[in-house]
Amino acid sequence: MNKKFLILSYFSAIFSLLFLCGCTSTSQVSSYSGTRIKPISYSSLDEEPFYAHNQDSFVEKKLSNGIPVIIKKSKNQNSCGVRLVIDSVPLSDPIKKAGLEDITLNMLKKGSARYSSLYISSLEYTDSTFFTSKVHVDFLEYGILTQKESLASVIEVFASTYKFPVLSLEEFEKLTSDENRLQSDLLYQLYGILNKQNKYFAPLMFTEQSEISYKDVVDYHNGLQNGARIKIIASGNFNDEDADELIKLLEKNFASLKQFKYNKKNPGKAMLEADKRLYQVENYNNAPVCALGFSEIPGPLTEDFLSYGILSMYLDDLLYKAIREKYSMASDAGCGVLLSNGNLGLISIYDISLMKINSENVMKAVEDGLSEQIIEKKLDSYKRVYVSFIMNSEFSSDKTLDQMALGLVYKNDAKDYIKRPFRVYKISAESVRKIYEECIKDKICWIINGSMTK
């Protein structure tokens, strides 16, 4: 695979908004302008229709071994999904073990002691069943998407791959072959800059600095067999009887996992030097010329983070106009979030066509477009985008589970997302401007490729 594409894919995977996947360009925002969801100021959460309609649609239980189970009954969904949300644990040297979690989860999908990889592949065609895995900085997810009528048989296969995967040396060598390695000199340098005081952030993909052995994968899988690290979430077109049956299936297949003490990850903040506003890193072959601007932002899913979410839409549009459309300087520009309790915001500008970028001009264009009066003009439109995304998640079990997992990890509340529309309606132009001044204005630390100044 093209190294340049891999680098871009890497940043797309890590630096994505908690509520919107990818950048919201001007053209993307305008596609929502016809939505009929109108922001209204409700006096209480119970009055907000999305919350009122969904608050009783959750079932919360525990398996006999203590694993929590949260089921979302969503009438609009044709398929259903089940995921294990797994707490991450610290690695002794995360930069050298980058990609271990992803490799391990992918190997689980290659077959178990009872079910061959060929049989698992056939489920995609016979039962419309897909195995999914996602690696976040703070947690992992391993799950299935299938039809409700196939759930009983598929969960047994799913549990078998998690508890008794083949983990063959042959599959390990395929996944760790040279062609699967991500050229990562830039990532390695970023890791060093962002971890002056706390070695927490590390690339999630298998890189040329990774020193992962077959034994590492086997040992990591053994660590996954800990019921204390797991929470189970599910979403689908379930009625009460279906939900009860699902609990029985999960009890049968996952209650055997014992709970053990483990070192839960306690991330600190990725620190930047306050008095240094520009870092230049060495360039390397086949990498896109890029500029990355970092700043501290509110923690995930806090009240201030919702205002930052709205602010991100303004930033995306302003960056898109100033960098790509007005000056034709880059193939893409936008705003994102490093998914971590020690949050950093990110401005990313990829494939810069000019040899040099003036960050002061970039931020001046942003500042000129973020007066409270201008914010007020577009505020209702951006609220509709935010709320539309949350509401539209109800039509997809996969998107519903994404929302549930984030709430479960960052708020200890899998149904937190149904409260967000009410909170979004409360956001004012003043609060958006306040977050800009506290997190963005005069606080961006730029990291650029060496080739940009040559």
Tab-separated table of C-alpha atoms in Angstrom, residues 98-100 102-103 175-178 180-184 203-208 210-212:
chain	number	residue	atom	x	y	z
A	98	ALA	CA	2.788	0.128	18.507
A	99	GLY	CA	0.258	-2.009	16.662
A	100	LEU	CA	0.195	-4.881	19.167
A	102	ASP	CA	-4.527	-4.089	16.396
A	103	ILE	CA	-2.547	-7.176	15.344
A	175	LEU	CA	0.145	-9.507	9.498
A	176	THR	CA	3.664	-8.360	10.410
A	177	SER	CA	5.216	-8.647	6.955
A	178	ASP	CA	7.244	-5.731	5.587
A	180	ASN	CA	2.149	-4.126	6.239
A	181	ARG	CA	4.585	-1.858	8.040
A	182	LEU	CA	3.867	1.849	8.170
A	183	GLN	CA	6.874	4.031	7.477
A	184	SER	CA	6.832	5.973	10.685
A	203	PRO	CA	0.968	5.187	17.234
A	204	LEU	CA	-1.741	2.549	17.070
A	205	MET	CA	-0.513	1.064	13.795
A	206	PHE	CA	2.328	-1.393	13.164
A	207	THR	CA	5.381	0.718	12.332
A	208	GLU	CA	9.018	0.253	11.444
A	210	SER	CA	7.600	-1.759	16.338
A	211	GLU	CA	9.355	-4.712	17.963
A	212	ILE	CA	6.456	-7.139	18.301
